[in-house]
């Protein structure tokens, strides 16, 4: 799944592309991406005609497209969901699933999704904060993000630090990539017990997560398989700046020790075995 920087790249592209524009036609080319809209694809399309988009919003990895009447379209990017802004006469990208045409003409908004784990759903009254997103914690880019409170919540958990960083109710937006990068930056092992962290160390790792995600945003995000793209269809290039994630066997940029990959929560964790030593109490 795309993490905070990749979703924010999409949100920014949409903000200049759709805010203030009135929808005159919606075409659902494949029913699966709108499966969460229970009355069906035809109803989804008809329900949106005549409505106007406000500025797109995001919390953590969750993106929604508010409408000026107070409802919103909740966008689940899943593994491969993409938004594109393209002229109506431009050829459809493979796997284009939903088309939005506007009263003011070009560009169209197109939802493309190869694997179709993602999709679009209508969230009644969801413009400010969709009910589906209400349980998600604020992310570090949120002006109302409270660092001290987030650190206190994290230290109150009895879990490993990486699990805590991935907990979207605690702090949102961080996934496997930026958790590994934050832990590398803070020289911390992923299994470090949160309750044993000093306030200073916990603050350091959360701040590192925000810093690395800000750096990624500045480079358009990270893309490994060309599925995370901006509204023009191009990918970010932060993968070149990653210190640990995806770099098994390559030298740690700080000390030169080969990065190690270890199984973690059905996926992988990457760490420098020298800079990020296993906490002693774990044996
Ligand atoms: Zn190292």
CSV table of C-alpha atoms and ligand atoms in Angstrom, one decimal, residues 184 251-259 271-276, ligand 1:
chain,number,residue,atom,x,y,z
A,184,UNK,CA,17.4,3.1,10.8
A,251,UNK,CA,26.2,-1.6,2.8
A,252,UNK,CA,24.6,0.5,5.5
A,253,UNK,CA,25.2,4.1,4.4
A,254,UNK,CA,26.4,4.9,7.9
A,255,UNK,CA,28.8,2.0,8.9
A,256,UNK,CA,29.1,-0.2,5.8
A,257,UNK,CA,27.7,-3.3,7.4
A,258,UNK,CA,25.5,-5.3,5.0
A,259,UNK,CA,21.8,-4.6,5.6
A,271,UNK,CA,18.0,-3.2,9.4
A,272,UNK,CA,21.7,-2.6,9.9
A,273,UNK,CA,22.8,-5.4,12.4
A,274,UNK,CA,25.5,-3.1,13.8
A,275,UNK,CA,23.6,0.3,14.1
A,276,UNK,CA,20.3,-1.3,15.1
B,1,LIG,ZN1,25.1,0.6,10.1
